[in-house]
XYZ file of C-alpha atoms in Angstrom:
702
model
C -13.474 25.413 -10.697
C -15.242 28.439 -12.113
C -14.638 31.231 -9.553
C -16.084 32.697 -7.589
C -18.463 30.224 -5.971
C -21.392 32.054 -4.392
C -22.733 30.128 -1.392
C -25.894 32.243 -1.475
C -26.912 30.488 -4.681
C -27.604 27.362 -2.645
C -26.520 24.353 -4.700
C -22.902 23.276 -4.451
C -20.858 23.613 -7.660
C -20.806 20.594 -9.970
C -17.020 20.679 -10.297
C -16.297 20.486 -6.569
C -14.735 17.021 -6.809
C -11.300 16.181 -8.186
C -10.984 12.983 -10.206
C -9.750 10.039 -8.146
C -7.712 8.393 -10.935
C -5.845 11.593 -11.771
C -5.351 12.242 -8.051
C -3.756 8.797 -7.689
C -1.352 9.622 -10.496
C -0.573 12.927 -8.769
C 0.402 10.906 -5.684
C 2.949 9.026 -7.774
C 4.302 12.329 -9.044
C 4.974 13.216 -5.410
C 6.828 9.924 -4.917
C 8.841 10.741 -8.048
C 9.750 14.098 -6.507
C 11.240 12.199 -3.560
C 13.377 10.204 -6.008
C 14.533 13.524 -7.432
C 15.445 15.023 -4.046
C 19.268 15.259 -3.766
C 19.034 15.757 -0.005
C 17.899 12.146 0.432
C 20.356 9.227 0.582
C 21.031 7.914 -2.894
C 19.751 4.357 -2.487
C 16.562 5.693 -0.889
C 16.028 7.781 -4.022
C 16.550 4.638 -6.087
C 13.923 2.874 -3.982
C 11.402 5.667 -4.516
C 11.998 5.379 -8.259
C 11.273 1.654 -7.973
C 8.100 2.329 -5.949
C 6.761 4.567 -8.717
C 7.101 1.620 -11.101
C 5.296 -0.775 -8.746
C 2.508 1.709 -8.109
C 1.944 2.310 -11.813
C 1.826 -1.442 -12.436
C -1.010 -1.742 -9.928
C -2.738 1.343 -11.333
C -2.931 -0.284 -14.758
C -3.790 -3.774 -13.487
C -6.700 -2.472 -11.425
C -7.823 1.085 -12.188
C -7.176 1.308 -15.932
C -8.395 -2.267 -16.364
C -11.577 -1.415 -14.464
C -12.215 1.682 -16.573
C -11.784 -0.307 -19.783
C -14.069 -3.069 -18.538
C -16.857 -0.660 -17.613
C -16.585 1.233 -20.893
C -16.666 -2.010 -22.895
C -19.705 -3.233 -20.941
C -21.556 0.028 -21.546
C -22.082 0.624 -17.837
C -19.622 3.480 -17.368
C -21.178 6.720 -16.167
C -19.539 10.090 -15.478
C -17.620 10.133 -12.229
C -18.198 12.592 -9.407
C -15.611 14.818 -11.082
C -18.080 15.078 -14.020
C -15.487 13.650 -16.379
C -16.678 11.162 -18.965
C -15.091 7.714 -18.384
C -13.447 7.834 -21.798
C -11.957 11.218 -20.907
C -10.701 9.830 -17.586
C -9.112 6.898 -19.411
C -7.555 9.143 -22.041
C -6.177 11.554 -19.433
C -4.949 8.692 -17.251
C -3.030 7.164 -20.153
C -1.529 10.509 -21.169
C -0.589 11.420 -17.595
C 0.865 7.939 -17.002
C 2.941 8.201 -20.161
C 4.314 11.572 -19.072
C 5.065 10.188 -15.604
C 6.859 7.129 -16.964
C 8.865 9.294 -19.360
C 9.945 11.497 -16.435
C 10.854 8.377 -14.463
C 13.006 7.039 -17.313
C 14.647 10.424 -17.868
C 15.421 10.808 -14.184
C 16.950 7.350 -14.085
C 19.225 7.996 -17.054
C 20.166 11.634 -16.441
C 20.225 11.805 -12.649
C 20.254 8.452 -10.862
C 22.729 6.542 -13.052
C 25.430 9.283 -12.901
C 24.896 9.653 -9.135
C 25.269 5.885 -8.695
C 28.456 5.961 -10.775
C 29.874 8.710 -8.574
C 29.070 6.526 -5.563
C 30.907 3.538 -7.028
C 27.879 1.677 -8.419
C 28.088 1.281 -12.193
C 24.949 0.208 -14.059
C 26.505 -0.612 -17.402
C 25.356 -1.871 -20.778
C 26.740 -5.008 -22.382
C 28.673 -2.879 -24.870
C 30.302 -1.047 -21.978
C 31.851 -4.206 -20.542
C 35.459 -5.194 -21.089
C 36.233 -8.277 -23.144
C 37.193 -10.069 -19.938
C 33.898 -9.149 -18.279
C 31.930 -10.280 -21.318
C 33.774 -13.596 -21.312
C 33.021 -14.072 -17.610
C 29.316 -13.348 -18.134
C 29.329 -15.720 -21.094
C 30.313 -18.498 -18.715
C 27.645 -17.430 -16.213
C 25.094 -17.408 -19.022
C 25.945 -20.932 -20.199
C 25.954 -22.383 -16.686
C 23.048 -20.613 -14.987
C 20.840 -18.839 -17.508
C 20.818 -20.744 -20.802
C 19.418 -23.983 -19.292
C 16.264 -22.289 -17.998
C 15.415 -20.186 -21.066
C 12.568 -21.241 -23.350
C 12.686 -19.774 -26.864
C 9.235 -19.663 -28.460
C 9.147 -19.305 -32.232
C 6.163 -17.910 -34.140
C 5.316 -19.617 -37.414
C 2.379 -21.568 -38.886
C 3.163 -24.457 -36.534
C 3.740 -22.246 -33.496
C 1.053 -19.663 -32.706
C 1.914 -16.418 -30.954
C 2.740 -17.377 -27.351
C 0.895 -16.205 -24.278
C 2.760 -13.279 -22.674
C 2.327 -13.255 -18.899
C 1.569 -9.987 -17.143
C 4.531 -7.910 -15.926
C 7.060 -10.321 -17.417
C 10.081 -8.878 -19.219
C 10.535 -10.304 -22.701
C 12.835 -10.188 -25.686
C 11.257 -10.019 -29.136
C 13.895 -11.563 -31.391
C 13.941 -11.356 -35.186
C 15.837 -14.286 -36.702
C 16.743 -14.861 -40.351
C 17.073 -18.252 -41.949
C 20.246 -18.013 -44.049
C 19.001 -20.743 -46.354
C 15.754 -19.004 -47.292
C 16.475 -15.401 -46.379
C 13.143 -15.341 -44.547
C 12.765 -13.530 -41.212
C 11.089 -15.156 -38.217
C 9.816 -13.811 -34.897
C 10.579 -15.460 -31.556
C 9.913 -14.548 -27.974
C 12.279 -15.187 -25.069
C 10.993 -14.576 -21.562
C 13.499 -13.207 -19.076
C 13.198 -15.634 -16.126
C 11.940 -13.720 -13.062
C 13.865 -16.065 -10.743
C 17.157 -14.532 -11.906
C 18.382 -11.226 -10.528
C 17.619 -8.456 -12.995
C 20.922 -6.663 -12.321
C 23.781 -9.166 -12.606
C 26.955 -8.260 -10.766
C 29.871 -8.409 -13.206
C 32.478 -7.375 -10.667
C 32.296 -5.482 -7.366
C 30.234 -2.356 -7.996
C 29.418 -3.147 -11.645
C 26.027 -4.462 -12.747
C 24.468 -5.213 -16.127
C 20.786 -5.920 -17.003
C 20.259 -9.657 -17.439
C 18.234 -9.163 -20.631
C 21.304 -7.669 -22.319
C 23.307 -10.753 -21.403
C 20.586 -12.950 -22.909
C 20.394 -10.755 -26.016
C 24.149 -11.009 -26.535
C 23.877 -14.806 -26.663
C 20.705 -15.279 -28.715
C 22.726 -17.191 -31.284
C 23.088 -20.031 -28.786
C 19.308 -20.260 -28.457
C 18.746 -20.311 -32.223
C 21.693 -22.212 -33.717
C 21.963 -21.877 -37.471
C 19.861 -18.705 -37.519
C 21.100 -15.156 -38.026
C 20.088 -12.668 -35.314
C 18.643 -9.653 -37.145
C 17.462 -7.708 -34.106
C 16.055 -7.888 -30.613
C 13.784 -5.616 -28.589
C 12.591 -5.747 -24.980
C 8.904 -5.425 -24.221
C 6.575 -5.834 -21.265
C 2.824 -6.361 -20.986
C 0.465 -5.342 -18.183
C -2.809 -7.253 -17.921
C -6.104 -6.843 -16.122
C -5.413 -8.642 -12.851
C -8.340 -7.449 -10.778
C -10.522 -10.287 -9.574
C -14.254 -10.670 -9.932
C -15.620 -13.462 -7.770
C -19.279 -14.383 -7.634
C -20.053 -15.470 -4.085
C -22.951 -17.817 -3.553
C -21.883 -18.599 -0.034
C -18.745 -18.599 2.085
C -18.280 -22.342 1.666
C -17.811 -21.973 -2.095
C -15.736 -18.820 -1.879
C -12.408 -20.600 -1.490
C -12.900 -22.738 -4.601
C -14.324 -19.837 -6.607
C -11.360 -17.656 -5.765
C -8.862 -20.361 -6.693
C -10.489 -20.685 -10.121
C -10.448 -16.922 -10.592
C -6.752 -16.791 -9.690
C -6.069 -19.169 -12.563
C -8.077 -16.936 -14.918
C -6.205 -13.830 -13.739
C -3.116 -14.910 -15.679
C -5.083 -14.606 -18.912
C -6.632 -11.184 -18.383
C -6.677 -8.819 -21.376
C -3.669 -6.579 -21.948
C -4.037 -2.959 -20.800
C -0.499 -1.649 -21.433
C 2.408 -2.520 -23.714
C 5.810 -1.099 -22.793
C 8.477 -1.196 -25.490
C 11.893 0.323 -25.955
C 11.716 3.442 -28.077
C 14.124 1.905 -30.627
C 11.798 -1.018 -31.419
C 11.387 -2.030 -35.054
C 8.011 -0.888 -36.410
C 7.149 -4.296 -37.878
C 7.816 -5.989 -34.562
C 5.731 -3.378 -32.773
C 2.861 -3.863 -35.234
C 2.970 -7.609 -34.571
C 2.884 -7.117 -30.792
C 0.053 -4.585 -30.984
C -1.974 -6.872 -33.238
C -1.445 -10.045 -31.224
C -1.919 -8.435 -27.809
C -4.951 -6.392 -28.806
C -3.800 -3.076 -27.356
C -4.671 0.341 -28.760
C -2.166 2.940 -29.886
C -2.491 5.020 -26.720
C -1.786 1.913 -24.615
C 1.663 1.563 -26.177
C 4.385 3.187 -24.075
C 7.626 3.772 -25.991
C 10.342 4.414 -23.439
C 14.112 4.580 -23.254
C 15.458 1.380 -21.735
C 15.699 -0.321 -19.452
C 12.036 -1.198 -18.987
C 10.535 -2.196 -15.647
C 12.291 0.184 -13.267
C 10.607 -1.466 -10.283
C 13.599 -3.849 -10.534
C 15.691 -1.011 -9.101
C 14.624 -2.408 -5.744
C 17.540 -4.829 -6.215
C 19.939 -1.891 -6.472
C 18.343 -0.175 -3.480
C 18.960 -3.357 -1.454
C 22.731 -3.308 -2.029
C 24.665 -3.599 1.219
C 25.828 0.015 1.335
C 24.449 1.480 4.579
C 26.249 4.783 4.002
C 23.897 5.393 1.053
C 20.746 4.770 3.074
C 18.848 6.396 5.897
C 20.589 6.032 9.237
C 19.434 2.759 10.785
C 16.590 3.028 13.246
C 15.764 0.140 15.567
C 12.417 0.668 17.289
C 12.304 0.156 21.005
C 9.692 -1.287 23.304
C 6.957 1.142 24.264
C 7.783 2.532 27.699
C 4.557 1.225 29.255
C 5.424 -2.272 28.066
C 9.117 -2.217 28.926
C 10.235 -4.483 31.735
C 13.015 -2.477 33.376
C 13.532 -4.951 36.221
C 14.444 -7.939 34.057
C 15.650 -8.816 30.596
C 12.678 -11.128 30.006
C 9.912 -10.046 27.580
C 7.208 -7.790 28.916
C 4.221 -9.367 30.621
C 1.584 -7.920 28.323
C -1.360 -8.839 30.503
C 0.098 -7.236 33.621
C 1.003 -4.097 31.667
C -2.469 -3.788 30.141
C -4.203 -4.258 33.484
C -2.405 -1.086 34.593
C -3.362 1.110 31.633
C -4.247 1.229 27.941
C -1.272 1.422 25.611
C -1.336 3.328 22.324
C 1.507 2.064 20.151
C 2.835 4.030 17.186
C 4.723 1.906 14.673
C 7.465 1.849 13.543
C 8.578 4.204 16.330
C 7.326 1.618 18.853
C 8.383 -1.952 18.171
C 5.724 -4.204 16.665
C 7.612 -7.314 17.807
C 7.566 -6.350 21.491
C 3.989 -5.077 21.481
C 1.405 -6.526 19.083
C 3.382 -9.628 18.121
C 4.306 -10.218 21.757
C 0.617 -9.866 22.711
C -0.399 -12.709 20.369
C 2.613 -14.859 21.271
C 1.998 -14.553 25.006
C -1.693 -15.269 24.559
C -0.870 -18.435 22.608
C 1.561 -19.672 25.278
C -0.360 -18.640 28.414
C -2.233 -21.603 29.969
C -4.822 -19.202 31.429
C -5.890 -17.939 27.998
C -9.019 -19.747 26.859
C -9.685 -18.168 23.463
C -8.131 -15.970 20.784
C -10.165 -14.293 18.047
C -8.351 -12.425 15.280
C -8.737 -10.984 11.794
C -5.994 -11.441 9.179
C -5.980 -9.327 6.026
C -2.325 -9.465 4.970
C 0.630 -11.012 6.750
C 4.156 -12.120 5.893
C 5.073 -15.515 4.479
C 6.956 -16.550 7.608
C 4.615 -14.854 10.038
C 5.171 -15.541 13.739
C 1.537 -14.466 14.178
C 0.383 -17.484 12.146
C 2.720 -19.766 14.095
C 1.372 -18.484 17.403
C -2.237 -19.093 16.361
C -1.314 -22.609 15.245
C 0.393 -23.263 18.598
C -2.613 -21.913 20.476
C -5.032 -24.205 18.646
C -2.810 -27.242 19.139
C -2.640 -26.547 22.862
C -6.426 -26.719 23.102
C -7.355 -23.046 23.052
C -10.397 -21.899 21.090
C -8.958 -19.996 18.125
C -11.121 -18.130 15.642
C -9.336 -16.585 12.665
C -11.143 -14.523 10.083
C -8.927 -14.692 6.981
C -9.711 -12.266 4.176
C -8.756 -14.376 1.185
C -9.774 -11.619 -1.235
C -7.020 -9.229 -0.106
C -5.837 -7.983 -3.499
C -2.645 -9.646 -4.800
C -2.310 -11.632 -1.552
C -5.105 -14.060 -2.386
C -2.920 -17.096 -3.032
C -0.864 -16.622 0.139
C -3.981 -16.125 2.247
C -5.547 -19.316 0.899
C -2.373 -21.154 1.889
C -2.377 -19.752 5.437
C -6.093 -20.377 5.826
C -5.586 -24.056 5.107
C -2.592 -24.249 7.437
C -4.684 -22.754 10.244
C -7.565 -25.129 9.544
C -5.260 -28.161 9.675
C -4.017 -26.993 13.076
C -7.547 -26.933 14.464
C -8.324 -23.217 14.222
C -11.858 -22.158 13.367
C -11.306 -20.327 10.080
C -14.025 -18.193 8.528
C -13.929 -16.025 5.461
C -16.116 -13.152 6.537
C -19.440 -11.988 5.206
C -20.662 -12.669 1.689
C -20.200 -9.639 -0.537
C -17.889 -7.812 1.882
C -14.161 -7.756 2.441
C -13.125 -7.856 6.077
C -10.451 -5.175 6.318
C -10.497 -4.401 10.061
C -7.433 -5.203 12.191
C -8.632 -6.793 15.418
C -7.492 -9.284 18.029
C -9.384 -10.352 21.151
C -7.996 -12.558 23.938
C -10.138 -14.172 26.661
C -8.198 -15.018 29.815
C -9.267 -16.813 32.973
C -8.122 -14.790 35.993
C -8.759 -15.040 39.759
C -11.545 -12.459 39.608
C -13.198 -14.009 36.522
C -12.773 -13.851 32.765
C -10.998 -10.773 31.470
C -10.843 -9.625 27.856
C -7.751 -8.073 26.255
C -7.804 -6.505 22.807
C -5.747 -4.945 20.057
C -7.400 -2.686 17.475
C -5.102 -1.228 14.854
C -4.777 0.660 11.616
C -2.268 -1.733 10.015
C -1.957 -5.379 9.097
C -0.557 -8.075 11.367
C 2.614 -8.152 9.296
C 5.943 -7.927 11.162
C 7.825 -6.983 7.987
C 5.686 -4.050 6.864
C 5.385 -2.902 10.486
C 9.009 -1.738 10.199
C 8.213 0.356 7.127
C 4.582 1.435 7.570
C 3.457 4.099 10.026
C 0.495 2.718 11.978
C -1.300 3.049 15.284
C -2.714 0.409 17.574
C -4.693 0.413 20.807
C -3.991 -2.326 23.359
C -6.729 -2.273 25.968
C -8.781 -4.142 28.554
C -11.564 -1.546 28.450
C -14.718 -3.610 29.161
C -16.924 -1.578 26.805
C -14.522 -1.795 23.861
C -13.779 -5.487 24.401
C -17.505 -6.161 24.833
C -18.204 -4.459 21.509
C -15.439 -6.512 19.966
C -16.923 -9.771 21.241
C -20.267 -8.840 19.662
C -18.511 -8.005 16.399
C -16.638 -11.319 16.206
C -19.904 -13.154 16.864
C -21.470 -11.215 14.016
C -18.600 -12.043 11.667
C -18.487 -15.756 12.445
C -22.163 -16.501 13.075
C -25.632 -15.141 12.438
C -25.761 -12.603 15.258
C -27.858 -9.548 14.401
C -26.050 -6.257 14.118
C -25.094 -5.028 17.566
C -25.505 -1.527 18.959
C -21.819 -0.771 19.405
C -20.921 1.767 22.053
C -17.231 2.509 21.427
C -16.884 1.259 17.860
C -18.011 2.503 14.467
C -18.425 -0.464 12.137
C -18.808 -0.303 8.354
C -20.668 -0.870 6.127
C -23.465 0.606 8.216
C -21.888 2.788 10.869
C -18.683 4.563 9.847
C -19.973 7.109 7.331
C -23.004 8.014 9.447
C -20.906 8.138 12.619
C -18.351 10.504 11.117
C -20.987 12.741 9.541
C -22.818 12.954 12.859
C -19.619 14.128 14.550
C -18.929 16.669 11.824
C -22.429 18.010 12.450
C -21.595 18.263 16.149
C -18.487 20.335 15.354
C -20.627 22.670 13.253
C -23.015 23.099 16.164
C -20.139 23.644 18.628
C -18.819 26.404 16.385
C -22.234 28.049 16.150
C -22.507 28.004 19.931
C -19.078 29.595 20.317
C -17.420 26.461 21.635
C -14.105 25.019 20.482
C -14.535 23.313 17.108
C -11.886 21.762 14.863
C -11.764 18.694 12.622
C -8.516 16.849 11.938
C -8.416 13.723 9.787
C -5.456 11.610 8.705
C -6.222 9.042 6.000
C -4.714 7.372 2.975
C -7.494 8.463 0.619
C -10.508 10.797 0.626
C -12.990 10.059 -2.159
C -16.457 9.633 -0.605
C -18.698 12.440 -1.888
C -21.028 12.466 1.124
C -18.142 12.938 3.553
C -16.581 15.592 1.298
C -19.829 17.544 1.066
C -20.194 17.381 4.841
C -16.650 18.751 5.222
C -17.572 21.535 2.785
C -20.568 22.260 5.016
C -18.294 22.453 8.061
C -15.955 24.821 6.248
C -18.832 27.078 5.165
C -19.978 27.170 8.784
C -16.496 28.354 9.812
C -15.070 25.148 11.296
C -11.310 24.751 10.656
C -10.598 21.445 8.897
C -7.092 19.983 8.588
C -6.687 16.928 6.380
C -3.481 14.888 6.140
C -3.899 12.624 3.112
C -1.161 10.408 1.758
C -2.700 9.422 -1.566
C -5.963 10.267 -3.307
C -7.941 13.401 -2.468
C -11.093 14.334 -4.374
C -11.819 17.406 -2.218
C -10.889 20.883 -3.453
C -9.528 22.962 -0.553
C -9.272 26.734 -0.372
C -12.233 27.600 -2.626
C -13.777 30.914 -1.464
C -17.247 30.358 -0.088
C -16.881 26.604 -0.192
C -13.694 25.307 1.399
C -11.536 28.247 2.451
C -11.320 26.763 5.962
C -9.958 23.432 4.728
C -6.224 22.694 4.427
C -4.976 19.515 2.764
C -1.454 18.250 3.347
C 0.371 15.130 2.153
C 3.314 13.720 4.079
C 5.610 11.270 2.280
C 8.974 10.033 3.395
C 11.016 7.218 4.847
C 7.965 5.422 6.221
C 4.684 4.899 4.428
C 2.052 6.918 6.308
C -0.713 4.377 6.806
C -2.647 5.201 9.976
C -6.200 6.551 9.919
C -7.107 9.023 12.658
C -10.324 11.017 13.094
C -10.049 13.793 15.693
C -12.728 16.273 16.795
C -12.328 19.219 19.204
C -15.760 18.399 20.622
C -16.530 21.796 22.127
C -13.627 21.448 24.546
C -14.083 17.723 25.139
C -12.077 16.272 22.247
C -12.440 12.743 20.982
C -10.326 10.644 18.620
C -10.991 7.506 16.637
C -8.463 5.230 14.934
C -8.987 2.259 12.675
C -8.776 0.612 9.314
C -11.193 2.744 7.290
C -10.239 5.218 4.606
C -12.865 7.589 3.256
C -13.599 5.667 0.070
C -16.750 3.970 -1.180
C -15.187 0.519 -0.897
C -14.232 1.105 2.763
C -17.529 2.620 3.818
C -19.926 0.465 1.764
C -18.252 -2.804 0.752
C -15.945 -3.684 3.636
C -16.141 -4.553 7.278
C -14.143 -1.698 8.805
C -13.786 -0.682 12.428
C -12.983 2.606 14.112
C -12.450 2.591 17.877
C -12.940 5.565 20.163
C -9.754 6.222 22.125
C -10.715 6.139 25.822
C -7.669 7.900 27.326
C -7.777 11.710 27.419
C -3.989 11.809 27.193
C -3.955 9.632 24.100
C -6.641 11.811 22.505
C -4.550 14.903 23.218
C -1.439 13.205 21.835
C -3.207 12.294 18.602
C -4.582 15.810 18.213
C -1.110 17.259 18.698
C 0.366 14.814 16.155
C -2.161 15.777 13.472
C -1.752 19.464 14.248
C 2.003 19.152 13.841
C 1.646 17.298 10.534
C -0.455 20.178 9.173
C 2.018 22.819 10.374
C 3.587 24.904 7.607
C 6.963 24.404 9.294
C 6.797 20.671 8.466
C 7.847 19.449 5.033
C 4.783 18.346 3.098
C 2.846 18.827 -0.111
C -0.052 21.297 -0.131
C -3.112 20.773 -2.326
C -4.505 23.799 -4.149
C -8.062 24.383 -5.301
C -6.925 23.614 -8.860
C -5.953 20.088 -7.847
C -2.218 20.751 -8.057
C 0.062 19.555 -5.271
C 3.017 21.803 -4.395
C 5.912 20.722 -2.233
C 6.656 22.988 0.728
C 10.075 22.336 2.190
C 9.537 23.197 5.817
C 12.305 23.316 8.380
C 11.227 20.043 9.953
C 10.577 16.500 8.758
C 7.864 14.945 10.916
C 9.192 11.390 10.598
C 12.694 12.480 11.579
C 11.211 14.304 14.577
C 9.368 11.172 15.692
C 12.471 9.016 15.256
C 14.507 11.429 17.384
C 11.748 11.584 20.000
C 11.690 7.779 20.201
C 15.484 7.692 20.562
C 15.448 10.325 23.311
C 12.761 8.467 25.252
C 14.713 5.253 24.975
C 17.945 6.958 26.072
C 16.246 8.558 29.081
C 14.703 5.238 30.052
C 18.018 3.421 29.705
C 19.758 6.107 31.753
C 17.173 6.367 34.507
C 15.957 2.795 34.614
C 12.353 3.955 34.567
C 9.752 4.708 31.950
C 9.448 8.183 30.514
C 6.083 9.836 29.805
C 4.419 8.468 26.701
C 3.494 10.200 23.482
C 2.490 8.571 20.212
């Protein structure tokens, strides 16, 4: 930004927004810094290195692919950052290349030696003993050779299709009779472990085992050379929706087409033969700047296998979440009676510090089994393959309950699984709907209708995370369990809107996108500005995954210029420039990364001394605010509102380890004295210990 910005000039500066693509890459640089941190357990560092690889795969499959598609179609316009789309693409490719080079360097120079010191040897084929090579030769013949498919390239065999993200060997073979060289491709089967265990503590990449035995695949041919390569393709989906009835079939067809998306990245080992590289570039149709020459091994996301080794001393200390104190049954060992607990008070659960299994999962399971429950209505965006949530909904429908499930089958990269679960639910008798045409349903909601002596009572869960028991142990999320009649009434109206033709309701305790979240938040920011002008308490604290929406950002700039303190805790993308004199000097932006993936969205306002807090599924991005059904719920309990405000205040504290965003768009790590996730783990352990010792529940705090 060209300093100084003079607010008296009126118009806001054109360069007030950071580019979202480059900000996403900066997030992955922060993850890479975690992999570099020697204070973290070694296998956790290995996992962070793997996560960088997975994140970059998705970045190319979706963001880079989208940029290329818009440029090719001639519909690309400058982004809010004022960067030309071609410049964004060029910078993204250059920054990605630098990031991947750092990742490869860190693996070779830092991680591999540290693993060796810890008794885990990642060795090359040439580093194996003759006995080890002989042993792997037997393994190869018995378990690998039978499932390999060599594909030759010659006039009778055209260049084969290379599937996205597959690891491949480009083999150059010479016919001794003619002296002519031939190209062949061998795909490394993804069903085989990438890192084969040779002996306890020693592992070798499977592609090197295959390469060492290429002669068996091409008998009579001379192996001249071999090179590993990997292709990333455009795997974002574009589905034309005529109506919800055709959506399922349209999506299934598009999933088949996804496999054949154009290539957007070619990764090769830096030692690759130039003629082989020229052939790959020509056949795959990639440009020079889309070729990533890297030291091997390629595809470091496979390090997840190493991170999963059974070596607990090289991981974070185990943490087993306990039951939330207001749900704990101290009188008996039986599971908590969720309905009795929720009739007493609302419960705000904070995962993974509070157990998902004994709160949200238990809520659905009890509702399915309870003969007094008449109906269950729920949204499903992503869930696990063996989800007990799905099983409970199936059981509920089979027992005669009315079960409505809104399955979002367009949840990116989970489409196939969601189609499968949707059909399973339909076969069980559930009413399955696929949401509104043109919108993804991203909200996390469950509503239970129960027949009780004093009439029908509604119970609800509204959360920030998916109904996925597996990710609930790794993702930080919040959820409200409540019987509040206003909230549950709003929720009933919303489900009717999603499954039928009900007109948009006037929600009282919910903000619902695509019409109500942006306007609702901007209205509350305006209120904070007015509170500040009137001398009342005014502060804004947001915690989100991403902040991109220009209207929200400009409104936050307005709050800052009016003197309102703004604290933003943002895990990933941030397009706002904090700390600019005259524009955003009252805004602080922090990013907290660590053991758990920070995933909750919280919107907290001081409210002139009457604070309010909202939680929900919506990030501050165009897709969330304009193209998705998202829900924020107003937290009714004053204590819960205070707890959430204190949590966000602590996360912004300079004493807590985090990354700070500067006005130049650069994130700097600040190693505070305290790690917020460690603090919350210890707090959860202390509460559990006190409860176990006293036999009664301790005061709650999220």
